[in-house]
Amino acid sequence: MTTSVPHALAIPEIIIEIAEHVYAEPDPRTRRRGLARLARLDRIFYHPAVRLLWGDMQNIEPLFRLLSNCGPTQASVIATEGEGELVARPSYSLTLQGPILDDDIARLREYARHIRALDFPVKEEYSWDRPSSHAQRGITLDPYSLENLLLRTGLPLLPFLEKLTLPVSPPYLSDPTFLLCPSLRELTISFPERHLFHLIDGIGQLFSGIFAHSPRLTHLRVQSECYEHHDPEDVNFRPWMRRDDAQLLLNLPQVAESPTPSQVFCDALAAVSMLDDMEVFSFITMNSGVAGRNLVTALSALPRLRECSLAVFIPPDVLRTIRPGFANLRVLVISNVVFGTELKLFNSPYLQDLTIYHCDWISSDTHRRTLELISHRFPDLRRLSWELGHKHTNASSGQHILVVIIRPLSILHGLQNLFIDAGNRDIHDDDIALLVEGSPRLAHLDLKFHIEKTGPTAHSLLTLAQGCPSLATLRLSGLFITEEDEGKVETYPYVGNHLRWLDIADLRCMGVMHGAMIIDMLFPFLDIGECRLRASTTRYPKGQLAEVLVRLAAYHAARE
């Protein structure tokens, strides 16, 4: 008897939907196992599953293993351990143990055409079963065998590759640059965890060669493996930042006697000017600041650049000689801001998203000057993320930081998303009142600050509820609901702000019931389930927010 199943599986759209459902598995290993099983299940699943299985690869070794005479071999590699001690470790690699067959080449080319993304693991735990050779950095086929293979296959090896993480290391001769091709659009160049001095020999030829082989790149990231998080949206992300006292930066020499490794590296990277299609550039997790005019000039002239992430380390005398650019920039992430005047490099009237990381121990005058430049140069700004850095331990603790610096923010009439990390500074009610007065259209507000014995009170919540009617999310490092606040709970005004998510990392109140009553009158439409979910992700939870949310949930249930 014929069932409906074969008829359903004869529809290509259903087969593709099943394969994509397996591909949606978040765990990479489970996803790959599922796709491999699906490809072996029946011939009708084979092509959709293989296309997805080979489309996104984390290693190129499976491609080499398609060669029938390719097998493992053990060799030794000299590695440095402990205090510079040289030891011999086993090194795992593949080698060709005979001539390459024509059928093998045909099969390799067939599967190579499926690969769209190749992301080499650039940092992994050492394994004695499969130890990684630092010299190979992702390529497990020995150089002689690889050269013979490329002579048979020709270049490019992966003709339809679009996204690549390329680990490179000096002397830049045996690295997998053979993977570059004209179809490549997104490229991450990952350097080993070494001092820049050991990376600059031949760096100019490396960058020029890469960009010449991939002239249609739209996304470029240059990073160092000493950073574990490279995405600014990651909560653990930390950009490159000079850790010296800021005064050392303020006293930079007027003329350097010879180019520093940072200058040599950045001048070589200025070859990015070859990439007219470049849209996204990231250089913020490389252990070097932008050390001269050449790279900035090259980036500023790219006609399609819309997102840029970089660290600046430019002496004031050089900064004045660089012509502003970046006319079409929409998103900017900039770290190591010391003077505030670094923002003059960006003549970007359409900028909408700005993230700034200041060095520690910067004065309030620099913060205020930075905000003045922001308000005048980026009038269409919609999102501002601003890390002020830590203040010096000898600085006055009675100074209210936002009162001193925040007034220029009122010029940004379109600002909707604001994050301020005040470091080890306190924030008080008058700080928040001034912030609300200058930015009444905020939809998302996140304030991170030091809280111990003083901080904002329930009066700040009332100010926010009344002054920012469009507020949807609010996150504070801490809040006090004082005895005085609780004494006024019977006469507290009902505001009815439509805030959906509230997170207070350290909520301190005399009584949970009164605290919940105050919050409910100000923000009666909170999504309690989402508030609980987000509060559960707090790294070091403390305070009484969880108890207050339980009582707020009871209030909501009673109203229903």
C-alpha positions as a Python dict, from the first residue, in 0.01 Angstrom:
ca = {
    (1, 'M'): (0, 0, 0),
    (2, 'T'): (138, 338, -98),
    (3, 'T'): (161, 588, 185),
    (4, 'S'): (176, 967, 165),
    (5, 'V'): (532, 985, 288),
    (6, 'P'): (709, 911, -44),
    (7, 'H'): (492, 1166, -220),
    (8, 'A'): (580, 1430, 40),
    (9, 'L'): (949, 1353, 16),
    (10, 'A'): (931, 1393, -360),
    (11, 'I'): (875, 1766, -309),
    (12, 'P'): (1215, 1944, -313),
    (13, 'E'): (1100, 2220, -79),
    (14, 'I'): (1018, 1966, 192),
    (15, 'I'): (1356, 1794, 156),
    (16, 'I'): (1535, 2130, 185),
    (17, 'E'): (1323, 2225, 487),
    (18, 'I'): (1418, 1901, 666),
    (19, 'A'): (1789, 1954, 594),
    (20, 'E'): (1778, 2316, 712),
    (21, 'H'): (1598, 2208, 1030),
    (22, 'V'): (1892, 1978, 1110),
    (23, 'Y'): (2135, 2259, 1018),
    (24, 'A'): (1962, 2490, 1270),
    (25, 'E'): (2104, 2285, 1559),
    (26, 'P'): (2317, 2536, 1762),
    (27, 'D'): (2586, 2288, 1869),
    (28, 'P'): (2832, 2250, 1576),
    (29, 'R'): (2926, 1889, 1649),
    (30, 'T'): (2564, 1775, 1684),
    (31, 'R'): (2474, 1967, 1369),
    (32, 'R'): (2749, 1805, 1163),
    (33, 'R'): (2667, 1456, 1290),
    (34, 'G'): (2301, 1509, 1207),
    (35, 'L'): (2374, 1629, 854),
    (36, 'A'): (2614, 1340, 791),
    (37, 'R'): (2352, 1087, 903),
    (38, 'L'): (2089, 1257, 691),
    (39, 'A'): (2314, 1239, 383),
    (40, 'R'): (2360, 864, 437),
    (41, 'L'): (1993, 803, 508),
    (42, 'D'): (1864, 818, 152),
    (43, 'R'): (1976, 953, -183),
    (44, 'I'): (1695, 1211, -185),
    (45, 'F'): (1857, 1379, 120),
    (46, 'Y'): (2213, 1347, -7),
    (47, 'H'): (2262, 1668, -205),
    (48, 'P'): (2082, 1912, 35),
    (49, 'A'): (2261, 1763, 337),
    (50, 'V'): (2605, 1757, 172),
    (51, 'R'): (2561, 2117, 55),
    (52, 'L'): (2495, 2230, 413),
    (53, 'L'): (2752, 1994, 569),
    (54, 'W'): (3036, 2117, 351),
    (55, 'G'): (2913, 2474, 319),
    (56, 'D'): (3043, 2581, 663),
    (57, 'M'): (3371, 2412, 760),
    (58, 'Q'): (3585, 2451, 1072),
    (59, 'N'): (3879, 2264, 926),
    (60, 'I'): (4005, 2181, 578),
    (61, 'E'): (4136, 1838, 680),
    (62, 'P'): (3818, 1652, 564),
    (63, 'L'): (3888, 1781, 213),
    (64, 'F'): (4243, 1641, 217),
    (65, 'R'): (4117, 1306, 350),
    (66, 'L'): (3918, 1260, 29),
    (67, 'L'): (4251, 1165, -130),
    (68, 'S'): (4284, 787, -116),
    (69, 'N'): (4661, 793, -58),
    (70, 'C'): (4657, 1064, 207),
    (71, 'G'): (4734, 937, 555),
    (72, 'P'): (4865, 1047, 895),
    (73, 'T'): (5229, 1073, 989),
    (74, 'Q'): (5399, 1154, 1317),
    (75, 'A'): (5675, 1411, 1342),
    (76, 'S'): (5824, 1626, 1617),
    (77, 'V'): (5803, 1998, 1659),
    (78, 'I'): (6014, 2210, 1893),
    (79, 'A'): (5800, 2412, 2133),
    (80, 'T'): (5875, 2652, 2418),
    (81, 'E'): (5748, 2569, 2765),
    (82, 'G'): (5768, 2731, 3102),
    (83, 'E'): (6064, 2964, 3136),
    (84, 'G'): (6184, 2936, 2778),
    (85, 'E'): (6268, 2566, 2794),
    (86, 'L'): (6270, 2400, 2450),
    (87, 'V'): (6096, 2065, 2435),
    (88, 'A'): (6005, 1824, 2153),
    (89, 'R'): (5633, 1760, 2113),
    (90, 'P'): (5463, 1521, 1874),
    (91, 'S'): (5312, 1699, 1574),
    (92, 'Y'): (5016, 1557, 1386),
    (93, 'S'): (4998, 1604, 1008),
    (94, 'L'): (4885, 1439, 689),
    (95, 'T'): (5109, 1341, 399),
    (96, 'L'): (5060, 1206, 49),
    (97, 'Q'): (5199, 854, 34),
    (98, 'G'): (5194, 818, -343),
    (99, 'P'): (5081, 983, -667),
    (100, 'I'): (4746, 1160, -671),
    (101, 'L'): (4480, 976, -871),
    (102, 'D'): (4262, 1158, -1125),
    (103, 'D'): (3946, 1026, -957),
    (104, 'D'): (4064, 1172, -626),
    (105, 'I'): (4118, 1513, -785),
    (106, 'A'): (3770, 1504, -940),
    (107, 'R'): (3613, 1411, -605),
    (108, 'L'): (3810, 1681, -419),
    (109, 'R'): (3705, 1948, -668),
    (110, 'E'): (3341, 1840, -640),
    (111, 'Y'): (3333, 1885, -261),
    (112, 'A'): (3554, 2196, -266),
    (113, 'R'): (3286, 2372, -470),
    (114, 'H'): (3042, 2339, -178),
    (115, 'I'): (3261, 2523, 77),
    (116, 'R'): (3139, 2877, 141),
    (117, 'A'): (3282, 2945, 488),
    (118, 'L'): (3605, 2818, 647),
    (119, 'D'): (3677, 2912, 1006),
    (120, 'F'): (4004, 2767, 1134),
    (121, 'P'): (4015, 2718, 1512),
    (122, 'V'): (4296, 2956, 1602),
    (123, 'K'): (4300, 2877, 1974),
    (124, 'E'): (4230, 2529, 2106),
    (125, 'E'): (4333, 2310, 2397),
    (126, 'Y'): (4647, 2104, 2347),
    (127, 'S'): (4581, 1735, 2287),
    (128, 'W'): (4842, 1459, 2294),
    (129, 'D'): (4626, 1256, 2059),
    (130, 'R'): (4604, 1537, 1804),
    (131, 'P'): (4850, 1806, 1914),
    (132, 'S'): (4848, 2123, 1710),
    (133, 'S'): (5166, 2246, 1548),
    (134, 'H'): (5208, 2621, 1589),
    (135, 'A'): (5389, 2634, 1254),
    (136, 'Q'): (5103, 2469, 1066),
    (137, 'R'): (4825, 2676, 1233),
    (138, 'G'): (4533, 2488, 1087),
    (139, 'I'): (4687, 2325, 778),
    (140, 'T'): (4751, 1956, 857),
    (141, 'L'): (4892, 1853, 517),
    (142, 'D'): (5271, 1876, 505),
    (143, 'P'): (5407, 2156, 279),
    (144, 'Y'): (5559, 1926, 14),
    (145, 'S'): (5235, 1729, -25),
    (146, 'L'): (5031, 2048, -29),
    (147, 'E'): (5248, 2193, -308),
    (148, 'N'): (5201, 1879, -518),
    (149, 'L'): (4827, 1886, -460),
    (150, 'L'): (4793, 2250, -565),
    (151, 'L'): (4988, 2177, -884),
    (152, 'R'): (4718, 1923, -975),
    (153, 'T'): (4409, 2114, -862),
    (154, 'G'): (4518, 2463, -960),
    (155, 'L'): (4410, 2781, -782),
    (156, 'P'): (4181, 2876, -629),
    (157, 'L'): (4138, 2552, -437),
    (158, 'L'): (3800, 2668, -300),
    (159, 'P'): (3650, 2860, -594),
    (160, 'F'): (3330, 2970, -417),
    (161, 'L'): (3467, 3054, -72),
    (162, 'E'): (3298, 3365, 73),
    (163, 'K'): (3405, 3376, 438),
    (164, 'L'): (3745, 3282, 582),
    (165, 'T'): (3932, 3302, 912),
    (166, 'L'): (4296, 3299, 807),
    (167, 'P'): (4557, 3224, 1077),
    (168, 'V'): (4898, 3359, 976),
    (169, 'S'): (5240, 3369, 1143),
    (170, 'P'): (5593, 3473, 1044),
    (171, 'P'): (5767, 3418, 809),
    (172, 'Y'): (5434, 3417, 616),
    (173, 'L'): (5557, 3154, 369),
    (174, 'S'): (5376, 2834, 471),
    (175, 'D'): (5048, 2990, 584),
    (176, 'P'): (4721, 2905, 408),
    (177, 'T'): (4714, 3208, 178),
    (178, 'F'): (4642, 2964, -107),
    (179, 'L'): (4282, 2968, 18),
    (180, 'L'): (4231, 3327, -100),
    (181, 'C'): (4014, 3375, -408),
    (182, 'P'): (3820, 3649, -590),
    (183, 'S'): (3487, 3525, -449),
    (184, 'L'): (3597, 3596, -90),
    (185, 'R'): (3389, 3867, 82),
    (186, 'E'): (3456, 3831, 457),
    (187, 'L'): (3810, 3779, 584),
    (188, 'T'): (3953, 3758, 936),
    (189, 'I'): (4334, 3766, 956),
    (190, 'S'): (4440, 3621, 1290),
    (191, 'F'): (4794, 3673, 1423),
    (192, 'P'): (4959, 3463, 1697),
    (193, 'E'): (5000, 3586, 2051),
    (194, 'R'): (5338, 3753, 2002),
    (195, 'H'): (5489, 4098, 2037),
    (196, 'L'): (5450, 4316, 1730),
    (197, 'F'): (5826, 4324, 1685),
    (198, 'H'): (5812, 3957, 1584),
    (199, 'L'): (5527, 4009, 1336),
    (200, 'I'): (5648, 4295, 1115),
    (201, 'D'): (5913, 4120, 904),
    (202, 'G'): (5748, 4080, 564),
    (203, 'I'): (5416, 4221, 684),
    (204, 'G'): (5386, 4459, 389),
    (205, 'Q'): (5411, 4178, 134),
    (206, 'L'): (5158, 3974, 333),
    (207, 'F'): (4885, 4241, 335),
    (208, 'S'): (4948, 4347, -25),
    (209, 'G'): (4937, 3986, -142),
    (210, 'I'): (4618, 3907, 48),
    (211, 'F'): (4433, 4212, -81),
    (212, 'A'): (4553, 4153, -437),
    (213, 'H'): (4416, 3796, -429),
    (214, 'S'): (4083, 3908, -276),
    (215, 'P'): (4009, 4249, -427),
    (216, 'R'): (3634, 4231, -364),
    (217, 'L'): (3647, 4200, 15),
    (218, 'T'): (3361, 4375, 194),
    (219, 'H'): (3443, 4272, 554),
    (220, 'L'): (3794, 4270, 703),
    (221, 'R'): (3899, 4197, 1061),
    (222, 'V'): (4262, 4199, 1176),
    (223, 'Q'): (4301, 4049, 1523),
    (224, 'S'): (4544, 3899, 1771),
    (225, 'E'): (4488, 3564, 1938),
    (226, 'C'): (4574, 3713, 2276),
    (227, 'Y'): (4211, 3835, 2280),
    (228, 'E'): (3939, 3577, 2346),
    (229, 'H'): (3643, 3798, 2252),
    (230, 'H'): (3640, 4001, 1932),
    (231, 'D'): (3275, 4108, 1901),
    (232, 'P'): (3188, 4441, 2073),
    (233, 'E'): (2838, 4302, 2140),
    (234, 'D'): (2992, 4030, 2362),
    (235, 'V'): (2953, 4117, 2732),
    (236, 'N'): (3312, 3996, 2792),
    (237, 'F'): (3459, 4201, 2509),
    (238, 'R'): (3756, 4422, 2594),
    (239, 'P'): (3930, 4621, 2318),
    (240, 'W'): (4296, 4704, 2278),
    (241, 'M'): (4388, 4970, 2531),
    (242, 'R'): (4723, 5109, 2631),
    (243, 'R'): (4753, 5019, 2998),
    (244, 'D'): (5014, 5280, 3087),
    (245, 'D'): (4929, 5589, 3286),
    (246, 'A'): (4753, 5839, 3061),
    (247, 'Q'): (5019, 6096, 3142),
    (248, 'L'): (5265, 5892, 2936),
    (249, 'L'): (5038, 5937, 2638),
    (250, 'L'): (5004, 6309, 2699),
    (251, 'N'): (5383, 6343, 2678),
    (252, 'L'): (5439, 6153, 2353),
    (253, 'P'): (5750, 6264, 2162),
    (254, 'Q'): (5692, 6515, 1884),
    (255, 'V'): (5906, 6324, 1632),
    (256, 'A'): (5998, 5959, 1659),
    (257, 'E'): (6359, 5876, 1579),
    (258, 'S'): (6260, 5557, 1393),
    (259, 'P'): (5931, 5388, 1308),
    (260, 'T'): (5795, 5177, 1590),
    (261, 'P'): (5670, 4822, 1524),
    (262, 'S'): (5319, 4959, 1559),
    (263, 'Q'): (5384, 5219, 1289),
    (264, 'V'): (5537, 4959, 1056),
    (265, 'F'): (5243, 4723, 1105),
    (266, 'C'): (4978, 4992, 1054),
    (267, 'D'): (5154, 5144, 752),
    (268, 'A'): (5157, 4798, 592),
    (269, 'L'): (4786, 4758, 665),
    (270, 'A'): (4727, 5084, 477),
    (271, 'A'): (4723, 4860, 168),
    (272, 'V'): (4353, 4831, 255),
    (273, 'S'): (4316, 5127, 19),
    (274, 'M'): (4310, 4862, -260),
    (275, 'L'): (3968, 4743, -141),
    (276, 'D'): (3715, 4984, -288),
    (277, 'D'): (3423, 4756, -189),
    (278, 'M'): (3517, 4752, 181),
    (279, 'E'): (3212, 4807, 405),
    (280, 'V'): (3318, 4677, 748),
    (281, 'F'): (3666, 4709, 903),
    (282, 'S'): (3774, 4593, 1249),
    (283, 'F'): (4115, 4646, 1405),
    (284, 'I'): (4019, 4684, 1770),
    (285, 'T'): (4150, 4353, 1906),
    (286, 'M'): (4497, 4370, 1756),
    (287, 'N'): (4776, 4445, 2002),
    (288, 'S'): (4859, 4772, 1828),
    (289, 'G'): (4697, 5111, 1812),
    (290, 'V'): (4664, 5308, 1490),
    (291, 'A'): (5006, 5467, 1496),
    (292, 'G'): (5009, 5708, 1202),
    (293, 'R'): (4835, 5893, 927),
    (294, 'N'): (4874, 5633, 651),
    (295, 'L'): (4620, 5381, 777),
    (296, 'V'): (4371, 5647, 884),
    (297, 'T'): (4402, 5822, 548),
    (298, 'A'): (4352, 5493, 362),
    (299, 'L'): (4043, 5404, 566),
    (300, 'S'): (3891, 5750, 551),
    (301, 'A'): (3898, 5747, 170),
    (302, 'L'): (3716, 5413, 126),
    (303, 'P'): (3391, 5514, -45),
    (304, 'R'): (3166, 5236, 97),
    (305, 'L'): (3300, 5200, 450),
    (306, 'R'): (3001, 5205, 686),
    (307, 'E'): (3132, 5027, 998),
    (308, 'C'): (3474, 5083, 1154),
    (309, 'S'): (3624, 4949, 1479),
    (310, 'L'): (3975, 5054, 1573),
    (311, 'A'): (4200, 5171, 1853),
    (312, 'V'): (4380, 5504, 1822),
    (313, 'F'): (4730, 5582, 1943),
    (314, 'I'): (4831, 5892, 1750),
    (315, 'P'): (5050, 6173, 1889),
    (316, 'P'): (4877, 6515, 1895),
    (317, 'D'): (5119, 6668, 1644),
    (318, 'V'): (5039, 6391, 1392),
    (319, 'L'): (4668, 6404, 1468),
    (320, 'R'): (4651, 6767, 1355),
    (321, 'T'): (4797, 6683, 1015),
    (322, 'I'): (4541, 6414, 922),
    (323, 'R'): (4254, 6526, 706),
    (324, 'P'): (3910, 6416, 838),
    (325, 'G'): (3716, 6163, 635),
    (326, 'F'): (3486, 5860, 676),
    (327, 'A'): (3199, 6044, 508),
    (328, 'N'): (2961, 5746, 486),
    (329, 'L'): (3030, 5590, 825),
    (330, 'R'): (2725, 5463, 1016),
    (331, 'V'): (2884, 5263, 1301),
    (332, 'L'): (3206, 5351, 1487),
    (333, 'V'): (3380, 5169, 1773),
    (334, 'I'): (3691, 5350, 1896),
    (335, 'S'): (3913, 5270, 2195),
    (336, 'N'): (4213, 5421, 2370),
    (337, 'V'): (4065, 5772, 2349),
    (338, 'V'): (4297, 5994, 2552),
    (339, 'F'): (4247, 6352, 2432),
    (340, 'G'): (3893, 6350, 2298),
    (341, 'T'): (4016, 6524, 1986),
    (342, 'E'): (4069, 6184, 1820),
    (343, 'L'): (3705, 6211, 1711),
    (344, 'K'): (3800, 6497, 1478),
    (345, 'L'): (3930, 6229, 1242),
    (346, 'F'): (3569, 6135, 1164),
    (347, 'N'): (3373, 6374, 947),
    (348, 'S'): (3067, 6147, 957),
    (349, 'P'): (2738, 6341, 963),
    (350, 'Y'): (2535, 6020, 914),
    (351, 'L'): (2689, 5829, 1206),
    (352, 'Q'): (2415, 5655, 1406),
    (353, 'D'): (2598, 5416, 1640),
    (354, 'L'): (2905, 5521, 1841),
    (355, 'T'): (3103, 5327, 2104),
    (356, 'I'): (3392, 5495, 2288),
    (357, 'Y'): (3642, 5341, 2530),
    (358, 'H'): (3848, 5592, 2728),
    (359, 'C'): (4176, 5514, 2897),
    (360, 'D'): (4181, 5506, 3276),
    (361, 'W'): (4256, 5818, 3477),
    (362, 'I'): (4129, 6060, 3212),
    (363, 'S'): (4012, 6397, 3345),
    (364, 'S'): (3650, 6515, 3343),
    (365, 'D'): (3754, 6794, 3105),
    (366, 'T'): (3847, 6531, 2846),
    (367, 'H'): (3513, 6356, 2895),
    (368, 'R'): (3325, 6684, 2850),
    (369, 'R'): (3532, 6778, 2544),
    (370, 'T'): (3462, 6435, 2394),
    (371, 'L'): (3088, 6475, 2441),
    (372, 'E'): (3095, 6825, 2291),
    (373, 'L'): (3265, 6686, 1980),
    (374, 'I'): (3010, 6403, 1962),
    (375, 'S'): (2713, 6638, 1981),
    (376, 'H'): (2844, 6870, 1709),
    (377, 'R'): (2994, 6618, 1464),
    (378, 'F'): (2733, 6340, 1485),
    (379, 'P'): (2392, 6511, 1504),
    (380, 'D'): (2200, 6202, 1382),
    (381, 'L'): (2339, 5972, 1651),
    (382, 'R'): (2086, 5712, 1771),
    (383, 'R'): (2302, 5493, 1995),
    (384, 'L'): (2590, 5592, 2225),
    (385, 'S'): (2795, 5349, 2431),
    (386, 'W'): (3048, 5535, 2643),
    (387, 'E'): (3303, 5381, 2881),
    (388, 'L'): (3468, 5656, 3085),
    (389, 'G'): (3749, 5443, 3229),
    (390, 'H'): (3842, 5434, 3596),
    (391, 'K'): (3924, 5750, 3782),
    (392, 'H'): (4251, 5785, 3970),
    (393, 'T'): (4233, 5673, 4331),
    (394, 'N'): (4344, 6021, 4440),
    (395, 'A'): (4059, 6194, 4253),
    (396, 'S'): (3783, 6359, 4449),
    (397, 'S'): (3503, 6115, 4531),
    (398, 'G'): (3244, 6388, 4587),
    (399, 'Q'): (3236, 6496, 4222),
    (400, 'H'): (2917, 6397, 4042),
    (401, 'I'): (3053, 6287, 3707),
    (402, 'L'): (2742, 6323, 3490),
    (403, 'V'): (2659, 6667, 3629),
    (404, 'V'): (3004, 6779, 3518),
    (405, 'I'): (3007, 6634, 3166),
    (406, 'I'): (2658, 6543, 3044),
    (407, 'R'): (2506, 6879, 2934),
    (408, 'P'): (2621, 6859, 2566),
    (409, 'L'): (2411, 6542, 2534),
    (410, 'S'): (2096, 6756, 2504),
    (411, 'I'): (2196, 6853, 2147),
    (412, 'L'): (2147, 6492, 2031),
    (413, 'H'): (1771, 6509, 1986),
    (414, 'G'): (1748, 6169, 1819),
    (415, 'L'): (1942, 5971, 2082),
    (416, 'Q'): (1742, 5660, 2177),
    (417, 'N'): (1993, 5409, 2314),
    (418, 'L'): (2245, 5513, 2581),
    (419, 'F'): (2498, 5306, 2774),
    (420, 'I'): (2739, 5475, 3016),
    (421, 'D'): (3002, 5288, 3217),
    (422, 'A'): (3125, 5528, 3482),
    (423, 'G'): (3389, 5286, 3611),
    (424, 'N'): (3462, 5328, 3980),
    (425, 'R'): (3266, 5656, 4004),
    (426, 'D'): (2938, 5708, 4187),
    (427, 'I'): (2616, 5823, 4021),
    (428, 'H'): (2348, 6012, 4212),
    (429, 'D'): (1995, 6144, 4169),
    (430, 'D'): (2108, 6479, 4028),
    (431, 'D'): (2320, 6300, 3765),
    (432, 'I'): (2019, 6104, 3641),
    (433, 'A'): (1792, 6410, 3654),
    (434, 'L'): (2027, 6602, 3426),
    (435, 'L'): (2059, 6304, 3193),
    (436, 'V'): (1681, 6274, 3162),
    (437, 'E'): (1645, 6647, 3101),
    (438, 'G'): (1887, 6627, 2808),
    (439, 'S'): (1766, 6297, 2658),
    (440, 'P'): (1388, 6264, 2702),
    (441, 'R'): (1348, 6038, 2395),
    (442, 'L'): (1553, 5749, 2533),
    (443, 'A'): (1415, 5402, 2467),
    (444, 'H'): (1704, 5204, 2618),
    (445, 'L'): (1920, 5317, 2911),
    (446, 'D'): (2202, 5123, 3078),
    (447, 'L'): (2405, 5288, 3354),
    (448, 'K'): (2699, 5106, 3510),
    (449, 'F'): (2864, 5265, 3812),
    (450, 'H'): (3012, 5206, 4156),
    (451, 'I'): (2766, 5166, 4441),
    (452, 'E'): (2850, 5114, 4805),
    (453, 'K'): (2697, 5353, 5057),
    (454, 'T'): (2550, 5613, 4823),
    (455, 'G'): (2377, 5606, 4487),
    (456, 'P'): (2050, 5681, 4309),
    (457, 'T'): (1725, 5644, 4501),
    (458, 'A'): (1359, 5586, 4412),
    (459, 'H'): (1348, 5953, 4316),
    (460, 'S'): (1564, 5863, 4012),
    (461, 'L'): (1308, 5600, 3909),
    (462, 'L'): (1034, 5862, 3933),
    (463, 'T'): (1242, 6103, 3725),
    (464, 'L'): (1302, 5839, 3458),
    (465, 'A'): (938, 5728, 3451),
    (466, 'Q'): (811, 6083, 3407),
    (467, 'G'): (1089, 6226, 3189),
    (468, 'C'): (1138, 5934, 2944),
    (469, 'P'): (790, 5818, 2837),
    (470, 'S'): (932, 5603, 2554),
    (471, 'L'): (1163, 5404, 2781),
    (472, 'A'): (1145, 5030, 2703),
    (473, 'T'): (1450, 4887, 2886),
    (474, 'L'): (1631, 5017, 3194),
    (475, 'R'): (1937, 4872, 3360),
    (476, 'L'): (2113, 5016, 3665),
    (477, 'S'): (2407, 4892, 3868),
    (478, 'G'): (2225, 4973, 4189),
    (479, 'L'): (1943, 5163, 4357),
    (480, 'F'): (1843, 5258, 4711),
    (481, 'I'): (1478, 5269, 4813),
    (482, 'T'): (1528, 5459, 5134),
    (483, 'E'): (1319, 5481, 5446),
    (484, 'E'): (1211, 5826, 5332),
    (485, 'D'): (1095, 5683, 4996),
    (486, 'E'): (895, 5411, 5169),
    (487, 'G'): (735, 5667, 5398),
    (488, 'K'): (587, 5838, 5090),
    (489, 'V'): (456, 5518, 4932),
    (490, 'E'): (91, 5602, 5006),
    (491, 'T'): (119, 5933, 4821),
    (492, 'Y'): (353, 5817, 4544),
    (493, 'P'): (224, 5930, 4202),
    (494, 'Y'): (99, 5675, 3952),
    (495, 'V'): (298, 5729, 3630),
    (496, 'G'): (214, 5423, 3419),
    (497, 'N'): (535, 5427, 3215),
    (498, 'H'): (534, 5144, 2958),
    (499, 'L'): (879, 5014, 3051),
    (500, 'R'): (902, 4642, 2963),
    (501, 'W'): (1233, 4535, 3115),
    (502, 'L'): (1395, 4649, 3440),
    (503, 'D'): (1719, 4516, 3582),
    (504, 'I'): (1879, 4657, 3896),
    (505, 'A'): (2192, 4459, 3980),
    (506, 'D'): (2197, 4569, 4345),
    (507, 'L'): (1852, 4680, 4467),
    (508, 'R'): (1848, 4777, 4834),
    (509, 'C'): (1518, 4854, 5006),
    (510, 'M'): (1402, 4857, 5365),
    (511, 'G'): (1100, 4642, 5282),
    (512, 'V'): (1029, 4432, 4974),
    (513, 'M'): (656, 4515, 4976),
    (514, 'H'): (709, 4892, 4970),
    (515, 'G'): (979, 4862, 4706),
    (516, 'A'): (748, 4658, 4484),
    (517, 'M'): (462, 4904, 4536),
    (518, 'I'): (677, 5199, 4424),
    (519, 'I'): (806, 5018, 4115),
    (520, 'D'): (454, 4901, 4025),
    (521, 'M'): (315, 5254, 4034),
    (522, 'L'): (592, 5380, 3811),
    (523, 'F'): (621, 5082, 3572),
    (524, 'P'): (300, 4872, 3585),
    (525, 'F'): (356, 4707, 3243),
    (526, 'L'): (681, 4524, 3313),
    (527, 'D'): (733, 4186, 3148),
    (528, 'I'): (810, 4000, 3470),
    (529, 'G'): (913, 3679, 3295),
    (530, 'E'): (1168, 3860, 3081),
    (531, 'C'): (1291, 4060, 3382),
    (532, 'R'): (1352, 3737, 3575),
    (533, 'L'): (1524, 3576, 3278),
    (534, 'R'): (1764, 3865, 3224),
    (535, 'A'): (1830, 3911, 3596),
    (536, 'S'): (1929, 3543, 3615),
    (537, 'T'): (2217, 3611, 3375),
    (538, 'T'): (2376, 3867, 3610),
    (539, 'R'): (2728, 3748, 3686),
    (540, 'Y'): (2728, 3850, 4056),
    (541, 'P'): (2361, 3884, 4162),
    (542, 'K'): (2287, 4056, 4489),
    (543, 'G'): (2025, 4282, 4637),
    (544, 'Q'): (1651, 4226, 4658),
    (545, 'L'): (1537, 4248, 4296),
    (546, 'A'): (1439, 3879, 4278),
    (547, 'E'): (1208, 3916, 4580),
    (548, 'V'): (1057, 4235, 4441),
    (549, 'L'): (988, 4064, 4107),
    (550, 'V'): (803, 3783, 4287),
    (551, 'R'): (574, 4037, 4450),
    (552, 'L'): (529, 4228, 4124),
    (553, 'A'): (423, 3903, 3956),
    (554, 'A'): (155, 3865, 4223),
    (555, 'Y'): (32, 4221, 4157),
    (556, 'H'): (7, 4148, 3784),
    (557, 'A'): (-179, 3821, 3845),
    (558, 'A'): (-427, 4000, 4072),
    (559, 'R'): (-499, 4263, 3806),
    (560, 'E'): (-568, 3994, 3548),
}
